[in-house]
Every structure is written in structure tokens, then in C-alpha cells.
Coordinates of C-alpha atoms and ligand atoms in Angstrom, one line a residue:
X723 CA 0.0 0.0 0.1
X724 CA 1.0 3.5 -0.4
X725 CA 3.6 4.4 2.3
X726 CA 2.8 7.9 2.2
X727 CA -0.1 7.5 4.2
X728 CA -0.4 8.9 7.9
X729 CA 0.7 6.9 10.6
X730 CA -2.8 6.6 11.8
X731 CA -3.8 5.0 8.3
X732 CA -0.9 2.9 8.1
X733 CA -1.4 1.3 11.6
X734 CA -4.8 0.2 10.6
X735 CA -4.3 -0.8 7.0
X736 CA -0.7 -1.7 6.0
X737 CA 0.5 -5.0 5.6
X738 CA -2.8 -6.7 5.1
X739 CA -2.6 -9.8 2.7
X740 CA -6.1 -11.3 2.1
X741 CA -6.4 -15.1 1.4
X742 CA -8.8 -16.6 -1.2
X743 CA -11.7 -16.2 1.4
X744 CA -11.2 -12.5 1.1
X745 CA -11.7 -11.9 4.8
X746 CA -12.0 -8.6 6.0
X747 CA -10.2 -8.9 9.5
X748 CA -6.4 -10.3 9.2
X749 CA -6.6 -14.0 9.1
X750 CA -4.9 -16.3 11.8
X751 CA -2.6 -18.7 10.4
X752 CA -2.3 -21.1 13.2
X753 CA -0.1 -23.6 11.3
X754 CA 3.4 -24.8 11.7
X755 CA 4.1 -26.1 8.1
X756 CA 2.8 -25.6 4.5
X757 CA 1.9 -28.2 1.9
X758 CA 3.6 -28.2 -1.7
X759 CA 1.8 -29.0 -5.1
X760 CA 4.9 -31.2 -5.7
X761 CA 8.2 -32.5 -4.8
X762 CA 9.6 -30.0 -7.3
X763 CA 7.6 -27.1 -5.6
X764 CA 9.0 -28.3 -2.0
X765 CA 12.5 -28.3 -3.3
X766 CA 12.3 -25.0 -4.9
X767 CA 10.6 -23.3 -1.5
X768 CA 13.4 -24.9 0.5
X769 CA 16.3 -23.9 -1.4
X770 CA 14.9 -20.0 -1.8
X771 CA 14.8 -20.6 -5.5
X772 CA 10.7 -20.3 -5.5
X773 CA 8.6 -17.9 -3.2
X774 CA 6.4 -19.1 -1.0
X775 CA 5.7 -20.4 2.6
X776 CA 7.4 -23.5 3.9
X777 CA 7.5 -23.7 7.6
X778 CA 6.8 -20.9 10.7
X779 CA 10.1 -21.0 12.2
X780 CA 11.0 -19.1 8.8
X781 CA 7.9 -17.3 8.3
X782 CA 4.2 -17.4 8.2
X783 CA 1.6 -15.4 6.7
X784 CA 0.1 -13.7 9.7
X785 CA 3.8 -13.1 11.0
X786 CA 4.4 -11.4 7.4
X787 CA 1.5 -8.9 7.8
X788 CA 2.7 -7.9 11.3
X789 CA 6.1 -7.6 10.1
X790 CA 5.1 -5.3 7.1
X791 CA 2.6 -3.2 9.2
X792 CA 5.4 -2.8 11.6
X793 CA 7.8 -1.8 8.5
X794 CA 5.5 0.6 7.2
X795 CA 5.1 2.5 10.6
X796 CA 8.8 2.6 11.2
X797 CA 9.4 3.6 7.7
X798 CA 11.6 0.6 7.6
X799 CA 12.6 -1.4 4.4
X800 CA 12.3 -4.6 6.0
X801 CA 11.1 -6.2 9.6
X802 CA 11.8 -9.4 11.2
X803 CA 9.5 -10.3 14.0
X804 CA 11.0 -12.4 17.0
X805 CA 9.7 -14.1 19.9
X806 CA 10.1 -11.4 22.3
X807 CA 12.1 -8.0 22.6
X808 CA 15.1 -9.9 24.2
X809 CA 15.3 -12.2 21.3
X810 CA 15.1 -9.3 18.7
X811 CA 18.3 -7.9 20.6
X812 CA 20.0 -11.5 20.6
X813 CA 19.3 -12.2 17.0
X814 CA 20.5 -8.9 15.6
X815 CA 23.8 -9.2 17.9
X816 CA 24.2 -13.0 16.8
X817 CA 24.0 -11.9 13.4
X818 CA 26.3 -8.7 13.0
X819 CA 28.7 -9.4 15.6
X820 CA 31.5 -11.7 16.0
X821 CA 34.5 -12.7 18.5
X822 CA 36.7 -9.6 18.7
X823 CA 33.9 -7.0 17.9
X824 CA 33.1 -4.3 20.3
X825 CA 30.1 -2.8 21.1
X826 CA 29.2 0.8 22.9
X827 CA 26.0 0.8 24.8
X828 CA 24.2 3.1 26.9
X829 CA 24.4 2.7 30.6
X830 CA 20.5 3.4 30.9
X831 CA 19.3 0.0 28.7
X832 CA 16.7 -2.4 30.0
X833 CA 18.7 -4.7 32.9
X834 CA 18.4 -8.0 30.6
X835 CA 20.0 -5.9 27.9
X836 CA 23.1 -5.1 30.2
X837 CA 23.1 -8.8 31.1
X838 CA 23.2 -10.1 27.2
X839 CA 25.8 -7.8 26.3
X840 CA 28.1 -7.7 29.8
X841 CA 27.5 -11.5 30.7
X842 CA 26.6 -13.5 27.6
X843 CA 27.8 -11.9 24.5
X844 CA 31.0 -11.3 26.5
X845 CA 31.6 -15.1 26.9
X846 CA 31.6 -15.4 23.3
X847 CA 34.4 -12.8 22.9
X848 CA 32.3 -9.5 22.3
X849 CA 33.4 -6.7 24.4
X850 CA 30.8 -4.1 25.4
X851 CA 31.6 -0.6 27.1
X852 CA 28.7 1.3 28.8
X853 CA 28.4 5.0 28.6
X854 CA 26.2 7.7 29.6
X855 CA 22.7 7.9 27.3
X856 CA 23.0 11.5 27.1
X857 CA 26.6 12.4 26.9
X858 CA 27.7 12.4 23.5
X859 CA 31.3 13.0 24.3
X860 CA 31.3 9.5 26.4
X861 CA 30.3 7.4 23.4
X862 CA 32.9 9.0 21.3
X863 CA 35.7 8.3 23.9
X864 CA 34.5 4.8 23.9
X865 CA 34.8 4.0 20.2
X866 CA 37.6 1.8 19.2
X867 CA 38.7 0.6 15.9
X868 CA 36.8 -2.6 16.2
X869 CA 33.7 -1.1 17.5
X870 CA 30.6 -2.5 15.3
X871 CA 27.7 -1.3 17.1
X872 CA 26.1 1.3 19.0
X873 CA 23.2 0.4 21.1
X874 CA 20.7 3.0 22.9
X875 CA 17.4 3.1 24.3
X876 CA 15.4 6.5 24.1
X877 CA 13.7 7.5 26.2
X878 CA 15.4 5.1 28.8
X879 CA 13.6 3.2 31.6
X880 CA 13.0 4.5 33.9
X881 CA 14.3 7.9 34.1
X882 CA 13.3 8.6 30.4
X883 CA 16.5 10.2 29.9
X884 CA 16.6 11.1 25.9
X885 CA 19.6 10.3 23.6
X886 CA 20.5 12.3 20.7
X887 CA 19.7 9.7 17.9
X888 CA 21.1 12.1 15.0
X889 CA 24.3 12.8 17.0
X890 CA 25.0 8.7 18.0
X891 CA 24.4 8.4 14.1
X892 CA 26.6 10.6 12.8
X893 CA 29.4 8.8 15.6
X894 CA 28.3 5.5 14.4
X895 CA 28.9 6.3 10.4
X896 CA 32.4 7.9 11.2
X897 CA 33.4 5.0 13.0
X898 CA 32.2 2.5 10.3
X899 CA 29.5 0.9 13.0
X900 CA 25.9 0.6 13.0
X901 CA 23.5 2.4 15.5
X902 CA 20.8 0.4 16.8
X903 CA 17.7 2.2 19.0
X904 CA 15.5 0.3 21.1
X905 CA 12.0 2.1 20.4
X906 CA 9.9 0.2 22.6
X907 CA 9.2 3.2 24.8
X908 CA 7.9 5.6 22.1
X909 CA 7.0 3.1 19.1
X910 CA 6.9 4.7 15.7
X911 CA 3.8 6.6 16.8
X912 CA 5.8 9.1 18.7
X913 CA 9.2 8.3 17.3
X914 CA 10.8 7.0 14.1
X915 CA 14.4 6.4 14.6
X916 CA 15.5 5.5 11.1
X917 CA 14.6 9.0 10.0
X918 CA 16.9 10.5 12.4
X919 CA 19.7 8.3 11.1
X920 CA 19.5 5.0 12.9
X921 CA 20.5 1.9 10.9
X922 CA 18.2 -0.6 13.2
X923 CA 15.2 -0.3 15.5
X924 CA 14.4 -2.6 18.1
X925 CA 11.2 -3.4 19.4
X926 CA 9.6 -5.2 22.4
X927 CA 6.4 -5.6 21.0
X928 CA 5.0 -6.9 24.2
X929 CA 5.0 -3.3 25.4
X930 CA 3.1 -1.0 23.2
X931 CA 2.6 -2.6 19.8
X932 CA 0.2 -5.1 21.8
X933 CA -0.9 -2.5 24.0
X934 CA -2.8 -4.6 26.3
X935 CA -0.5 -6.5 28.0
X936 CA -1.3 -10.1 26.4
X937 CA 1.5 -11.6 24.0
X938 CA 5.2 -11.5 24.1
X939 CA 6.9 -10.3 20.8
X940 CA 9.8 -8.4 19.3
X941 CA 11.2 -7.1 16.1
X942 CA 14.3 -5.7 14.4
X943 CA 13.8 -3.4 11.4
X944 CA 16.3 -1.7 9.2
X945 CA 17.7 -2.0 5.4
X946 CA 16.7 -5.1 3.5
X947 CA 20.6 -5.9 3.4
X948 CA 20.9 -6.0 7.2
X949 CA 17.5 -7.5 8.1
X950 CA 17.2 -9.9 5.7
X951 CA 20.7 -11.1 4.7
X952 CA 21.7 -11.5 8.3
X953 CA 19.1 -11.5 11.0
X954 CA 16.7 -13.4 9.1
X955 CA 19.3 -15.9 8.5
X956 CA 20.1 -16.2 12.3
X957 CA 16.4 -16.4 13.2
X958 CA 15.5 -19.3 10.5
X959 CA 18.3 -21.3 11.8
X960 CA 18.2 -20.8 15.7
X961 CA 14.6 -20.3 15.9
X962 CA 13.4 -17.5 18.5
X963 CA 10.5 -17.0 16.0
X964 CA 7.2 -15.1 16.6
X965 CA 4.2 -17.5 17.1
X966 CA 1.4 -16.7 14.4
X967 CA -0.9 -16.3 17.3
X968 CA 1.1 -13.4 19.2
X969 CA 1.6 -12.0 15.7
X970 CA -2.0 -11.5 14.9
X971 CA -2.7 -10.2 18.6
X972 CA 0.3 -7.5 17.8
X973 CA -0.9 -6.9 14.1
X974 CA -4.6 -6.0 15.8
X975 CA -3.0 -4.3 18.7
X976 CA -1.2 -1.8 15.9
X977 CA -4.6 -0.9 14.6
X978 CA -5.2 1.4 17.9
X979 CA -1.2 2.3 18.3
X980 CA -1.6 5.8 17.4
X981 CA -4.6 6.6 19.3
X982 CA -3.3 4.9 22.3
X983 CA 0.1 6.4 22.2
X984 CA -1.4 10.0 21.8
X985 CA -3.9 9.5 24.7
X986 CA -1.4 7.9 27.1
X987 CA 1.1 10.2 26.5
X988 CA -1.4 13.1 27.2
X989 CA -2.3 11.5 30.3
X990 CA 1.0 11.0 31.5
X991 CA 2.1 14.4 30.9
X992 CA -1.1 15.6 32.9
X993 CA -0.2 13.3 35.8
X994 CA 3.4 14.2 35.6
X995 CA 2.2 18.0 36.1
X996 CA 0.2 17.3 39.2
X997 CA 2.9 14.9 40.5
X998 CA 5.6 18.1 40.1
X999 CA 3.3 20.3 42.2
X1000 CA 2.9 17.7 44.9
X1001 CA 4.3 18.5 48.3
X1002 CA 5.5 14.9 49.0
X1003 CA 7.1 14.5 45.7
X1004 CA 10.8 15.6 45.4
X1005 CA 11.4 15.2 41.6
X1006 CA 9.5 14.4 38.4
X1007 CA 10.9 12.5 35.2
X1008 CA 8.6 13.0 31.9
X1009 CA 10.1 14.4 28.7
X1010 CA 7.3 16.4 28.4
X1011 CA 7.7 18.5 31.2
X1012 CA 9.8 21.6 30.7
X1013 CA 12.1 20.9 33.7
X1014 CA 13.3 17.6 32.1
X1015 CA 17.0 18.2 31.2
X1016 CA 16.5 16.9 27.6
X1017 CA 13.2 18.7 27.1
X1018 CA 14.0 20.4 23.8
X1019 CA 15.9 17.2 22.4
X1020 CA 12.6 15.2 23.2
X1021 CA 10.5 17.9 21.1
X1022 CA 12.5 17.5 18.2
X1023 CA 12.9 13.9 18.0
X1024 CA 9.6 12.8 19.6
X1025 CA 5.7 13.5 18.7
X1026 CA 5.1 13.5 22.5
X1027 CA 6.8 12.6 25.6
X1028 CA 5.3 9.0 26.0
X1029 CA 3.5 7.1 28.8
X1030 CA 6.0 6.8 31.2
X1031 CA 6.2 9.1 34.4
X1032 CA 9.0 8.3 37.4
X1033 CA 9.2 10.2 40.3
X1034 CA 10.9 10.5 43.7
X1035 CA 8.8 10.8 46.8
X1036 CA 10.2 12.5 50.0
X1037 CA 11.0 9.4 52.6
X1038 CA 13.0 6.8 50.7
X1039 CA 12.0 3.2 50.2
X1040 CA 9.3 3.2 53.1
X1041 CA 7.3 6.2 51.6
X1042 CA 7.4 4.7 47.8
X1043 CA 6.3 1.3 49.1
X1044 CA 3.5 3.0 51.0
X1045 CA 2.3 4.7 47.6
X1046 CA 2.6 1.1 45.8
X1047 CA 0.7 -0.7 48.8
X1048 CA -2.0 2.1 49.0
X1049 CA -3.1 1.8 45.2
X1050 CA -6.5 0.1 44.6
X1051 CA -6.5 0.9 40.8
X1052 CA -3.1 0.8 39.6
X1053 CA -1.7 -2.7 39.2
X1054 CA 1.6 -3.6 40.7
X1055 CA 3.4 -5.1 38.1
X1056 CA 7.0 -4.8 36.3
X1057 CA 5.2 -4.7 33.0
X1058 CA 4.5 -1.6 31.0
X1059 CA 2.9 -0.4 27.8
X1060 CA -0.9 -1.5 28.8
X1061 CA -3.7 0.4 28.7
X1062 CA -4.1 -0.7 32.5
X1063 CA -1.7 1.6 34.3
X1064 CA 1.1 0.0 36.2
X1065 CA 3.3 0.9 39.1
X1066 CA 7.0 -0.7 40.2
X1067 CA 9.6 0.4 42.5
X1068 CA 12.7 -0.2 40.1
X1069 CA 15.4 -0.4 43.0
X1070 CA 13.7 -3.5 44.1
X1071 CA 12.3 -5.1 41.1
X1072 CA 13.5 -4.6 37.5
X1073 CA 16.9 -2.8 38.8
X1074 CA 17.0 -5.2 42.0
X1075 CA 20.1 -7.8 40.4
X1076 CA 22.5 -5.0 39.3
X1077 CA 24.9 -3.8 42.1
X1078 CA 24.1 -0.7 44.5
X1079 CA 26.9 1.0 43.0
X1080 CA 25.4 0.3 39.5
X1081 CA 22.2 1.8 40.5
X1082 CA 23.4 4.7 42.1
X1083 CA 25.6 5.4 38.9
X1084 CA 22.0 4.8 36.7
X1085 CA 20.3 7.4 39.2
X1086 CA 18.0 4.8 40.3
X1087 CA 17.3 5.7 44.3
X1088 CA 15.2 3.9 46.6
X1089 CA 12.6 6.5 46.8
X1090 CA 11.9 6.1 43.1
X1091 CA 8.8 5.2 41.4
X1092 CA 7.8 4.2 38.0
X1093 CA 4.2 4.8 36.7
X1094 CA 3.2 3.7 33.1
X1095 CA 0.3 5.3 32.3
X1096 CA -2.7 3.8 30.7
X1097 CA -6.2 5.0 29.6
X1098 CA -7.8 5.3 32.6
X1099 CA -9.0 8.6 33.8
X1100 CA -6.2 10.9 35.2
X1101 CA -8.5 12.1 38.0
X1102 CA -9.2 8.4 39.2
X1103 CA -5.2 7.7 39.1
X1104 CA -4.4 10.8 41.2
X1105 CA -6.8 9.7 43.8
X1106 CA -5.1 6.1 43.8
X1107 CA -1.5 7.9 44.2
X1108 CA -2.8 10.2 46.6
X1109 CA -4.1 7.7 49.1
X1110 CA 0.0 6.7 49.6
X1111 CA 1.4 10.1 49.4
X1112 CA -0.8 12.2 51.8
Ligands
PLP2566 C1 13.0 -1.1 26.6 C2 12.8 -2.7 26.6 N1 13.4 -3.3 25.7 C3 13.3 -4.6 25.7 C4 12.8 -5.3 26.5 C5 12.5 -6.7 26.6 O1 11.5 -7.1 25.9 P1 10.8 -8.5 26.1 O2 10.4 -8.8 27.7 O3 9.7 -8.6 25.3 O4 11.7 -9.7 25.8 C6 11.9 -4.8 27.3 C7 10.9 -5.2 28.5 O5 10.7 -4.6 29.6 C8 12.3 -3.0 27.5 O6 11.6 -2.5 28.3

């Protein structure tokens, strides 16, 4: 379909491929394999000489629809769907890196991403240097002749730090490396990293692409030469493929993505403003607030601030836990990206396994709470938080 359509249109329409039944809603092809008309056709499909579906570890019509829709939204040439966000990062890394390569990674990425680079990939001879998400000079200093990949997540979790994608992309290009951006927090509805010069976009589709906390999924997007020639080869061999069922849920989730992201961002900004004026709150982190250190960059790079608001309460861990334990509406859960608002205490949950020193360096204090704002009325969320704050 015409890729020049607006995001809202692409989210609803892009990627649909109708079967012979001419169904209106996208079909769910719950099948592990596909049959062939003849031995000759089977041979042709297996060697890749003939187009067509073979086996759902490689690809599947429902997964293809999901990939094509997300590619249209991100403005990417190609997309490969994976079983989860982490397997997207793994597939990209296994396909593009080898022993002896070096990676520069923001120190404000998702905890499992840190473990993947610092723990698992290090065992295979890939060295990673972690640097500040926001200080471009640190990225520059960390570059080595063997640097092959720069990896960043913006906005970061949970402090919503914003990295300058265009500046990092220029650094990567000069160094002959690739820049990958984890776009899980913004989604293409709010930020399209490829337009700012990124080479690859990573998604945890588990978050806002599904949007209702139902399934795990992930994706890697970028130029066809990177995605299909390298990453698809790893996926088809190693198998962290997306199930057709999950692809179907995510595909339908993307139909409301633009609306949800706009509405959830608006609610988050309103809640952030209220928290900022609250006497029991010491600090609030949301890119849409004028007080956010990278507010101007966020306005340039994103359509809105996103749905995550973090804040420090006065009184340390006890006060933070009191806010959580006093909620009756907001869900106490580590996930985010849902239409149901969630709350978590990063220091003892999502970031509980990293050392106290690393936590302090990342700015995650015992007083910090992260709220991922959903679609409930903001007034009800304020009442729910006020109970534990007062
Ligand atoms: C920014 C970000 N990237 C990647 C992941 C990993 O995604 P998944 O849980 O789908 O493997 C998460 C999960 O919370 C995340 O928040």
C-alpha cells in the first residue's frame, strides 16, 4: 500500500494480505508448516529459489502481515519479528557481531540487555563499553577500531533520559559502525529512529505494540541488506521466531497504536504536572515537562513525551512502598505498555539484580517509582496515588 499515508492509516491498513476467502479482518494462520503441490515445488521453496511459505520458524502469513505493518509504521525497508524483545536484540547481535568485536551501549538500557552484552555475549568474545545515555562525548571516547555496534534505548527506563539519535548516528557512521535504537517506549507513533539516522530499530512488541499486556513479541527493523541477509538467517536457523498467534494479537494491537500513544502520553503529561506540584514528591521525570533536562531534544525527536512517568517521593523506600501498597486501581506489576496503568519500584524489582553502585550510577534511588500510564481517567489515577502520598 501507499507508504506515504499518515501513521494512523498505516496502523490500520498496512501489511494486510487477504486469503482466497477475502476476509475483512486479518486471518490467523495457526499452522506450523505449509504443503506443496509437488516434490519440485518443495525443493524450490526449501532452497529459496521459489517464493512461498515453508515452515513457521522461517515465516508465516500472519507474521508477515505483522512485519509489513510495523515496517510501514517505522518507515523501514524490512522487518523481522521475533519471540520477544530480548530475542530481537539477541538475533541482531548474533547476526551482526563476532568474537573480537566491540559494542558501545548506553548504561540506561533495560536490565536484561545489560546482562546480554556484559554477561552472555562477553563469553563469546564480544566486548561492551557502557556509557552515559545523554553524553555524546562519552560515546565518542569509547569508540575503538573494532567497534561494530552502538546500542541505545531512548527514552530510557525508568528515568526517561533522551539520547540524541542524530548525533549518535553521525558518530557511528564515522566509525564504520551501526546504530541500533530500542524504540519500545515511544513506538513509531511517537518516534521514528530511522528518520534520525539510526540503522536498526528494536522493539519489544510486548509493550505498546500489543498495548494490552497479552503476548510477548519483538522485532528488528532496518535496511533489507541488514535484516534479511543477516538477521533472518540467524532467526530461521536458531528459531526465536514469533508465534502466528502472538503476531495476530500484535497486528490488531497496532490498529489502535496511534490513538493509544497519543492518549496515554497526554494522560502521563497531565499526571506528571500534578506530581511535580505535589509537596510529597521530590522530583518528576517525564520528557514532556519543561523541567526535563532533555526537554528540547525530546520536542525535536519525539511527537510526544510518552506514557512513562517516574518520580521520587520524599522519605525513601518506605514512603515509595507506601504509595505502591496504597493503590487500589493501579496494577503492581513490572510490565508496561498496557492500557491498564502499572506501578513499580525499580530499585527492588526491574533493577534489583544490579549492584547498588551500578544502580546509584544509573540514578535509580530507593525513593523512585515508575508509573506507566494507561487509559484510565487521570482523576482516578491521582486519587489512587494520593492515598499513599498524603
Ligand atoms: C526497553 C525494553 N527493551 C526490551 C525489553 C525486553 O522485551 P521482552 O520482555 O519482550 O523480551 C523490555 C522489556 O521490558 C524493555 O522495556
